[in-house]
Amino acid sequence: MSAEVQTKQAVMEMAPESTGERRNIQPMDGSAVLIQGLKDQGVEVIFGYPGGAVLPIYDALYKDPIPHVLARHEQGAIHAAEGYARVSGKPGVVIATSGPGATNLVTGITDAMMDSLPLVVFTGQVASTVIGTDAFQEADVIGITQPITKHNYQVQDVKDLPRIIKEAFHIASTGRRGPVVVDIPKNVATEIFVTEEERNAEVNLPGYQPTTTPNYLQIQKAAEAIRFARKPLILAGAGVLHGQAMEELKTLVETKRIPVTNTLLGLGSIAGDHEYFLGMAGMHGTYTANIAISECDVLINVGARFDDRLTGNLKSFAPHAKVIHVDIDPAEIGKNVPTDIPIVADSKEALKALLNQEFEAPDTADWLSYLSGLQEEAPLWYNTDEHEILPQEAIQMIHRITKGDAIVTTDVGQHQMWAAQYYSLNNPDHWVTSGGLGTMGFGFPAAIGAQIAKPNERVVAIVGDGGFQMTAQELSLLQEMRIPVKVVILNNGALGMVRQWQETFYDERYSQSLIPVQPDFVKLAEAYDLKGYRITKKEDAEQIFREALLSDEPVLIDCRVKMLENVYPMVAPGKGLQDMIGVKSK
């Protein structure tokens, strides 16, 4: 008789001392405990890829199913989980095996950490008895992921697993959200769990108590500063979206008549056509937004981390402004930009407290008039081409056909900036992009996750020809699961942003940024039994986009755009926001 059978038999024969009755406890192995724990957390879908170290987990999943998306590469799985998390607001769940399976997740984990996306990632590990011996497919997942996770665990005892699962989800989805990794040695996944006490334990993390309620005195100071401002400006970041503070933001903007700009990740926190919205700020932001930051006297930052692509040269960033910074992560306040009024709190709670002050609105009439004039004088622009399709035109067609209501995902680069500039969002949580890490290959699998999270929404992945080829194998999922994602490749035959920088700062030395040989993307789509379209003529573009985007099926659109088109305006490296190039006045 095996030790496992003996253990199960012994457990079934256990009886409470007080009554002498036998307890009807069903023993579970660690894998079954994990699956039950995921169900207890309300997990709706798992993104993953099996392998040797997680075979017990996948066997438990076979016996007690949770919907599972079998990506074709672990990077596809984790980016899909990011898209799911961003759109649904729920933690994305990923399972991968040990060694290369786990290391293939590193890019996505880092991406989620920088963009504050809640993920719970379960990695298999070799048995505890051989950890540290360079066993087959062993990697130090804890050491590798410690700098790129909000927290990580390696489970040493199966009795700890229920508690760790609860803590992982709690940590990932509270405070400043982020990824949590749980590394499970194979022997722990097969050990027998018999104790109900651990399974029912409540989360108790005395060292982890995020501050969500703002300090009243700091709110008073902020209200006073805003009241006496003449050139106030709100900078709304992703924290507004994560905190679901969109209505409070809109109320503050409208009742106090304060103009507002967004970071790249904050887009959608206020409607793109709002009368007080100045557009995106930063390296490729609008001239008006950047001048507003440079000239404002009170800057109200809600949920943005003052990253370098937003600020430009810090010495000339908001030089005249008293800075109010609302952030749930105290480590971000004062890290890059000196802060006069720090407010550590959830964005929704902070804005509600500020609105409850009922202070007199500042006199912003002249300020708003000045900024409105700048918007008219220096709008976003591009020169049309008689023969070639401009990427900006393509984005505007997509916006017109989808009426600005689609969920849009992107990779990083020129197409990302054009989408941010020209796809004006009507709804929050409809913008999914890789901001802090700038990950090529992110946009397409993220669209799959977003579509799974919101099956009734139209999802458009706007990607470059370079980045798309990094995760193109996930086309299998569109066919297998009939996921109606629309993939739009803005195909300029180059690594566009790299090529633009080489043109602008390296005297047009296009070192390894042009892609002379590409697959036939339409044939590639057809190889996966998907409908593919190719747009090469300007006069055909709108009709083809309309047919493809309004289809109920998954489609791929290879849109050939002008290679040498650049993203403007632009803040050159080392320059301040006021020193933009490519600004065209009417």
XYZ file of C-alpha atoms in Angstrom:
586
model
C 0.000 0.000 0.000
C 1.426 3.413 -1.025
C 2.122 6.141 1.521
C -0.501 8.342 -0.198
C -3.222 5.696 0.155
C -2.239 5.069 3.769
C -2.471 8.790 4.503
C -5.905 9.061 2.922
C -7.091 6.006 4.828
C -5.778 7.392 8.093
C -7.492 10.697 7.528
C -10.843 9.036 6.844
C -10.577 7.133 10.110
C -9.934 10.226 12.221
C -12.669 11.055 14.764
C -13.235 14.084 17.013
C -12.225 13.321 20.578
C -15.313 14.965 22.037
C -17.901 12.702 20.388
C -16.054 9.645 19.190
C -17.739 10.096 15.786
C -15.765 9.719 12.573
C -15.267 12.943 10.610
C -16.208 12.788 6.969
C -13.238 14.812 5.672
C -12.315 14.375 2.031
C -8.541 14.652 1.690
C -7.258 16.771 -1.186
C -3.839 17.054 -2.705
C -2.210 20.439 -3.179
C -3.355 20.731 -6.776
C -6.983 20.191 -5.835
C -6.586 22.725 -3.035
C -5.281 25.228 -5.584
C -8.204 24.740 -7.965
C -10.691 24.999 -5.108
C -8.921 28.122 -3.875
C -9.215 29.720 -7.318
C -12.919 28.942 -7.359
C -13.305 30.421 -3.889
C -11.731 33.630 -5.257
C -14.285 33.748 -8.054
C -11.780 33.110 -10.840
C -13.610 33.002 -14.170
C -10.779 32.091 -16.502
C -7.158 30.920 -16.376
C -4.539 31.737 -18.991
C -1.773 29.199 -19.160
C 0.485 26.612 -20.707
C 1.156 23.172 -19.170
C 4.466 21.444 -18.539
C 6.055 18.804 -16.364
C 6.104 20.658 -13.051
C 2.425 21.646 -13.289
C 1.035 18.351 -14.579
C -0.612 17.621 -11.193
C -2.288 21.038 -11.327
C -3.551 20.496 -14.861
C -4.788 17.034 -13.872
C -6.768 18.626 -11.044
C -8.081 21.205 -13.501
C -9.237 18.354 -15.758
C -11.177 16.802 -12.881
C -12.591 20.085 -11.529
C -12.637 22.494 -14.482
C -12.283 26.247 -14.605
C -12.369 27.767 -18.109
C -8.812 27.758 -19.409
C -7.231 29.565 -22.356
C -4.343 27.592 -23.820
C -2.048 30.274 -25.212
C 0.553 29.256 -27.753
C 3.358 30.879 -25.759
C 3.598 31.880 -22.112
C 4.137 35.511 -23.112
C 0.833 35.380 -24.973
C -0.823 33.960 -21.852
C 0.371 36.666 -19.497
C -0.341 39.559 -21.868
C -3.846 38.157 -22.362
C -4.217 38.056 -18.573
C -3.103 41.702 -18.450
C -5.741 42.684 -21.004
C -8.352 40.772 -19.016
C -7.304 42.486 -15.779
C -7.226 45.954 -17.316
C -10.725 45.719 -18.770
C -12.462 43.663 -16.080
C -10.749 45.128 -13.009
C -10.305 41.583 -11.698
C -6.969 39.831 -11.216
C -5.742 37.959 -14.284
C -4.693 34.413 -13.423
C -1.799 32.637 -15.131
C -0.320 29.161 -14.776
C 3.018 28.118 -16.285
C 5.510 25.381 -15.666
C 8.950 25.661 -14.116
C 12.151 26.886 -15.744
C 11.511 28.254 -19.250
C 7.772 28.362 -18.679
C 8.236 30.675 -15.729
C 10.985 32.770 -17.309
C 8.827 33.335 -20.398
C 6.432 35.196 -18.085
C 9.022 37.700 -16.870
C 8.256 40.376 -19.474
C 4.541 40.298 -18.724
C 5.088 40.324 -14.965
C 7.327 43.385 -15.294
C 4.810 45.048 -17.600
C 2.014 44.486 -15.084
C 4.168 45.775 -12.234
C 4.964 49.030 -14.006
C 1.363 49.594 -15.123
C -0.249 48.525 -11.803
C -2.245 45.599 -13.209
C -3.455 42.899 -10.798
C -2.156 39.443 -11.724
C -1.820 36.234 -9.724
C 0.760 34.032 -11.411
C 1.237 30.390 -10.431
C 4.489 28.814 -11.538
C 5.474 25.198 -11.189
C 8.774 24.367 -9.555
C 10.928 21.283 -9.276
C 10.489 19.197 -6.143
C 11.673 20.767 -2.895
C 14.269 18.025 -2.452
C 16.179 19.089 -5.583
C 15.782 22.875 -5.484
C 19.228 24.391 -5.785
C 20.790 21.427 -7.609
C 20.257 22.758 -11.151
C 17.615 20.121 -11.698
C 15.929 19.765 -15.077
C 13.878 22.886 -15.850
C 14.791 24.535 -12.565
C 15.004 28.318 -12.303
C 15.121 30.568 -9.264
C 11.691 32.084 -9.823
C 11.637 33.813 -6.446
C 14.993 35.479 -7.068
C 14.108 36.414 -10.639
C 10.691 37.889 -9.855
C 11.356 39.584 -6.520
C 12.199 42.969 -8.132
C 9.268 42.805 -10.565
C 6.393 41.711 -8.340
C 4.364 43.313 -5.618
C 5.032 40.136 -3.625
C 6.042 36.557 -4.278
C 5.808 33.233 -2.472
C 7.344 29.801 -2.702
C 5.036 27.293 -1.037
C 6.979 25.045 1.335
C 4.084 23.188 2.958
C 0.731 22.268 1.456
C -0.978 23.471 4.654
C 0.099 27.018 3.743
C -1.423 26.933 0.266
C -5.011 28.070 1.079
C -3.690 31.025 3.071
C -1.191 31.983 0.382
C -3.857 31.891 -2.342
C -6.071 34.263 -0.347
C -3.179 36.575 0.446
C -2.006 36.606 -3.160
C -5.368 37.753 -4.480
C -5.743 40.279 -1.674
C -2.323 41.808 -2.284
C -2.712 41.862 -6.069
C -6.067 43.634 -6.026
C -5.767 46.129 -3.151
C -3.737 49.283 -2.661
C -1.618 49.943 -5.724
C -2.454 46.886 -7.746
C 0.210 44.627 -9.163
C 1.400 41.091 -9.893
C 1.927 38.404 -7.262
C 3.817 35.192 -8.052
C 3.178 31.897 -6.249
C 5.848 29.273 -6.945
C 4.656 25.715 -6.215
C 7.155 22.840 -6.015
C 5.832 19.692 -7.662
C 5.857 17.675 -4.443
C 3.696 20.324 -2.722
C 1.179 19.987 -5.557
C 0.837 16.274 -4.758
C 0.995 16.374 -0.948
C -2.217 15.584 0.890
C -4.029 18.427 2.604
C -6.333 17.419 5.441
C -6.812 20.465 7.679
C -9.903 22.606 7.328
C -8.568 25.254 9.712
C -6.005 26.586 7.206
C -8.501 26.552 4.379
C -10.947 28.736 6.314
C -8.360 31.138 7.728
C -8.940 34.839 7.070
C -6.348 37.088 5.489
C -4.238 38.640 8.240
C -1.400 40.832 6.991
C -0.613 43.381 9.700
C 2.378 44.631 7.724
C 0.291 45.348 4.645
C -2.323 48.002 5.301
C -2.716 50.318 2.280
C -3.966 53.795 3.073
C -7.191 54.473 1.174
C -8.737 57.368 3.133
C -7.111 60.786 2.720
C -5.857 62.956 5.548
C -8.465 65.625 6.208
C -5.955 68.430 6.756
C -4.233 67.656 3.448
C -7.578 67.773 1.653
C -8.235 71.175 3.236
C -4.857 72.425 2.033
C -5.582 71.173 -1.479
C -8.995 72.857 -1.549
C -7.453 76.119 -0.390
C -4.728 75.968 -3.054
C -7.259 75.278 -5.803
C -9.600 78.005 -4.591
C -6.970 80.746 -4.990
C -5.443 79.382 -8.207
C -5.690 81.308 -11.453
C -4.163 78.670 -13.698
C -5.067 75.307 -12.153
C -4.627 72.071 -14.102
C -5.626 68.497 -13.371
C -3.301 65.711 -14.502
C -5.342 62.490 -14.472
C -3.420 59.226 -14.555
C -4.295 55.543 -14.544
C -5.011 55.762 -10.817
C -8.304 57.481 -11.643
C -9.319 54.448 -13.691
C -8.036 51.895 -11.183
C -9.926 53.675 -8.434
C -13.080 54.031 -10.553
C -13.043 57.767 -9.850
C -14.190 58.922 -13.284
C -17.433 60.524 -12.099
C -15.697 62.366 -9.276
C -13.056 63.621 -11.712
C -15.701 64.852 -14.120
C -17.579 66.602 -11.303
C -14.423 68.347 -10.080
C -13.532 69.449 -13.612
C -16.996 70.800 -14.351
C -17.952 72.367 -11.026
C -14.607 74.111 -10.571
C -14.030 74.731 -14.297
C -10.531 73.261 -14.242
C -8.889 72.050 -17.467
C -7.660 68.472 -17.473
C -4.992 66.487 -19.276
C -4.209 62.764 -19.258
C -1.143 60.620 -19.075
C -0.913 57.867 -21.685
C -2.338 55.322 -19.245
C -4.941 57.739 -17.934
C -6.699 58.120 -21.292
C -10.401 57.426 -20.972
C -10.693 58.773 -17.432
C -12.487 61.728 -18.996
C -14.256 61.755 -22.359
C -12.012 62.671 -25.259
C -14.481 65.288 -26.485
C -15.000 67.002 -23.115
C -14.795 70.788 -23.460
C -12.134 71.073 -20.739
C -9.974 68.195 -21.981
C -6.638 69.308 -23.440
C -5.515 65.949 -24.792
C -2.652 63.749 -23.677
C 0.443 65.295 -22.120
C 4.063 64.230 -22.413
C 6.580 63.349 -25.103
C 3.953 62.987 -27.843
C 1.180 64.894 -26.123
C -0.603 67.928 -27.450
C 1.088 71.299 -27.497
C -1.756 72.756 -25.415
C -1.482 70.132 -22.667
C 2.273 70.556 -22.370
C 2.123 74.348 -22.314
C -0.616 74.119 -19.678
C 1.705 72.070 -17.459
C 4.538 74.522 -18.073
C 2.442 77.572 -17.165
C -0.048 76.349 -14.524
C 0.136 77.688 -10.974
C -1.494 74.673 -9.291
C -1.008 71.162 -10.672
C -3.399 68.540 -9.290
C -1.948 65.124 -10.053
C -4.456 62.339 -9.462
C -3.034 58.857 -9.853
C -0.014 59.519 -12.085
C 3.569 58.709 -11.204
C 5.395 61.539 -13.000
C 7.354 59.203 -15.269
C 10.036 60.573 -17.562
C 7.972 60.292 -20.768
C 5.433 62.620 -19.164
C 7.740 65.138 -17.520
C 10.575 65.638 -19.977
C 13.406 67.551 -18.320
C 12.473 67.688 -14.638
C 14.257 71.020 -14.125
C 11.699 72.765 -16.319
C 8.627 70.687 -15.385
C 5.717 72.757 -14.008
C 8.149 75.416 -12.749
C 5.456 77.798 -11.471
C 3.119 75.252 -9.919
C 2.201 74.318 -6.416
C 1.976 70.522 -6.790
C -0.831 68.485 -5.250
C -0.208 64.770 -5.677
C -2.882 62.169 -4.926
C -1.597 58.603 -5.049
C -2.372 55.374 -3.243
C 1.322 54.470 -3.305
C 3.259 56.778 -0.943
C 6.517 55.773 -2.633
C 5.482 57.665 -5.776
C 4.873 60.974 -4.019
C 7.941 63.167 -4.189
C 9.942 60.486 -6.005
C 10.417 62.482 -9.212
C 8.696 65.837 -8.704
C 8.784 67.767 -5.402
C 5.288 67.810 -3.906
C 3.786 70.639 -1.885
C 0.579 68.878 -0.805
C 0.908 65.078 -0.661
C -2.316 63.068 -0.349
C -1.903 59.318 0.145
C -5.278 57.804 -0.661
C -7.469 55.972 -3.117
C -8.297 58.342 -5.965
C -12.050 58.005 -5.539
C -11.921 58.660 -1.805
C -9.600 61.623 -2.251
C -11.742 63.280 -4.927
C -14.917 62.659 -2.933
C -13.329 64.288 0.111
C -12.179 67.233 -2.009
C -15.650 67.703 -3.479
C -17.166 67.567 0.000
C -15.193 70.679 0.909
C -17.642 72.696 -1.234
C -15.099 75.456 -1.744
C -15.553 78.340 -4.111
C -14.480 77.658 -7.669
C -11.367 79.516 -8.830
C -11.644 82.196 -11.482
C -10.388 80.317 -14.548
C -12.123 82.250 -17.324
C -8.958 83.822 -18.731
C -6.991 80.583 -18.339
C -9.594 78.529 -20.185
C -9.820 81.140 -22.944
C -6.042 81.125 -23.358
C -5.866 77.322 -23.567
C -8.781 77.188 -25.993
C -6.887 79.586 -28.211
C -3.808 77.350 -28.108
C -5.916 74.366 -29.140
C -7.121 76.256 -32.184
C -3.703 77.619 -33.085
C -1.657 74.439 -32.668
C -3.812 71.331 -33.144
C -2.592 67.837 -33.960
C -1.733 67.737 -37.650
C -0.348 65.704 -40.524
C 0.211 66.293 -44.218
C -1.974 64.107 -46.398
C -0.424 62.144 -49.228
C -2.116 61.778 -52.587
C -1.106 58.152 -52.996
C -0.073 56.626 -49.679
C -2.281 55.935 -46.670
C -1.247 57.921 -43.616
C -1.389 56.001 -40.318
C -3.213 58.920 -38.718
C -5.886 58.654 -41.409
C -6.220 54.943 -40.744
C -6.749 55.571 -37.011
C -9.362 58.221 -37.771
C -11.197 55.801 -40.073
C -11.221 53.174 -37.336
C -12.546 55.758 -34.887
C -15.244 56.905 -37.279
C -16.430 53.373 -38.071
C -16.430 52.185 -34.443
C -17.840 55.533 -33.258
C -15.150 55.756 -30.595
C -16.731 52.941 -28.582
C -14.284 50.095 -29.248
C -11.852 48.704 -26.722
C -8.481 49.538 -28.277
C -5.261 47.701 -27.458
C -1.776 48.529 -28.706
C 1.863 47.519 -28.508
C 4.454 50.267 -28.159
C 5.785 52.676 -30.747
C 4.458 54.943 -33.451
C 1.124 53.167 -33.833
C 0.607 53.457 -30.063
C 1.122 57.213 -30.114
C -1.069 57.724 -33.183
C -3.829 55.672 -31.535
C -3.488 57.759 -28.353
C -3.667 60.974 -30.364
C -6.389 60.157 -32.883
C -8.659 57.539 -31.291
C -10.728 59.727 -28.977
C -12.210 57.524 -26.266
C -15.856 57.760 -25.266
C -15.657 55.260 -22.424
C -13.321 54.460 -19.530
C -11.485 51.118 -19.410
C -11.445 50.960 -23.224
C -7.746 51.754 -23.602
C -5.276 48.896 -23.069
C -1.639 49.663 -23.768
C 1.836 48.928 -22.474
C 2.939 52.155 -20.835
C 5.803 51.848 -18.377
C 7.647 48.910 -19.937
C 6.705 49.591 -23.560
C 6.352 45.958 -24.583
C 6.332 44.878 -28.204
C 4.001 41.925 -28.699
C 1.616 43.109 -25.960
C -1.297 44.469 -27.981
C -2.626 41.402 -29.763
C -2.793 38.934 -26.828
C -4.026 41.760 -24.585
C -6.926 42.171 -27.011
C -7.754 38.479 -26.593
C -7.907 38.902 -22.814
C -9.968 42.066 -23.154
C -12.442 40.323 -25.462
C -12.796 37.419 -23.040
C -13.461 39.904 -20.239
C -16.015 41.845 -22.312
C -17.433 39.430 -24.913
C -20.114 41.874 -26.057
C -17.720 44.758 -26.764
C -15.902 45.400 -30.038
C -12.162 44.950 -29.495
C -9.596 46.326 -31.945
C -5.896 45.529 -31.627
C -3.892 48.261 -33.356
C -0.366 46.903 -33.741
C 2.804 47.402 -35.728
C 4.199 44.878 -38.163
C 7.232 44.358 -35.923
C 5.472 43.800 -32.619
C 2.707 41.678 -34.105
C 5.217 39.069 -35.248
C 6.349 38.569 -31.647
C 3.013 37.047 -30.589
C 1.344 36.268 -33.937
C 1.004 32.593 -32.960
C -1.941 33.572 -30.763
C -4.006 33.761 -33.974
C -4.709 30.122 -33.136
C -6.920 31.282 -30.276
C -9.057 33.474 -32.515
C -9.917 30.455 -34.608
C -10.122 27.889 -31.812
C -12.333 29.994 -29.528
C -13.933 32.168 -32.230
C -12.812 35.308 -30.424
C -13.949 38.211 -32.645
C -10.901 40.444 -32.152
C -10.100 42.763 -35.058
C -6.334 42.900 -35.632
C -5.205 46.016 -37.506
C -1.548 45.980 -38.538
C -0.285 49.464 -39.390
C 2.348 48.052 -41.683
C 5.137 50.486 -42.511
C 7.813 47.859 -43.086
C 9.906 49.160 -40.208
C 10.366 49.367 -36.480
C 8.707 52.732 -36.760
C 9.690 54.556 -33.596
C 13.257 53.254 -33.760
C 13.442 54.431 -37.375
C 12.030 57.852 -36.402
C 14.664 58.330 -33.701
C 17.386 57.245 -36.115
C 16.104 59.792 -38.625
C 15.870 62.595 -36.072
C 18.871 61.995 -33.819
C 21.205 59.681 -35.786
C 21.377 61.403 -39.189
C 19.105 58.849 -40.893
C 21.400 55.903 -40.153
C 18.691 53.235 -40.221
C 20.633 50.525 -38.440
C 18.504 47.343 -38.335
C 15.203 49.215 -38.109
C 13.832 48.402 -41.565
C 12.118 45.078 -42.192
C 12.661 44.176 -45.853
C 11.155 40.684 -45.639
C 7.781 40.058 -44.046
C 5.257 37.247 -44.145
C 2.162 37.697 -46.214
C -0.084 38.606 -43.291
C -3.278 37.827 -45.211
C -2.006 34.340 -46.045
C -0.902 33.973 -42.434
C -4.458 34.729 -41.310
C -5.824 32.261 -43.857
C -3.391 29.627 -42.593
C -5.228 29.895 -39.270
C -8.573 29.743 -41.131
C -9.247 33.426 -40.453
C -10.408 36.165 -42.773
C -7.606 38.458 -43.890
C -7.784 41.828 -45.640
C -5.072 43.909 -47.259
C -5.337 47.676 -47.749
C -2.905 49.172 -50.245
C -4.969 51.849 -51.969
C -6.222 54.934 -50.240
C -9.528 54.880 -52.076
C -10.267 51.337 -50.836
C -9.365 51.882 -47.191
C -12.642 53.076 -45.699
C -14.733 50.386 -47.401
C -12.406 47.568 -46.350
C -12.141 48.883 -42.781
C -15.916 49.120 -42.566
C -16.499 45.571 -43.782
C -13.814 44.110 -41.536
C -14.428 46.082 -38.358
C -18.191 45.638 -38.417
C -17.897 41.896 -38.961
C -18.891 39.538 -36.150
C -15.889 37.325 -36.883
C -12.205 37.569 -35.998
C -10.319 39.327 -38.785
C -6.834 40.547 -39.632
C -6.266 43.740 -41.622
C -2.854 44.397 -43.154
C -2.951 48.162 -43.764
C 0.078 49.384 -45.711
C 0.932 52.880 -44.512
C 3.620 55.401 -45.365
C 7.011 54.230 -44.070
C 8.617 57.613 -43.436
C 5.748 59.182 -41.517
C 6.706 60.477 -38.061
C 4.825 61.056 -34.812
C 4.507 64.746 -34.001
C 4.587 66.805 -31.899
C 7.533 65.499 -29.909
C 9.640 66.444 -26.914
C 13.239 65.562 -27.679
C 15.267 63.729 -25.004
C 16.589 66.114 -22.375
C 14.224 68.905 -23.379
C 11.363 70.415 -21.412
C 7.696 70.102 -22.327
C 7.649 73.645 -23.638
C 10.344 72.777 -26.211
C 8.326 70.609 -28.573
C 9.356 69.927 -32.149
C 6.902 69.303 -34.964
C 4.366 71.835 -33.712
C 2.456 73.341 -36.608
C 0.520 76.529 -36.106
C -2.436 77.440 -38.270
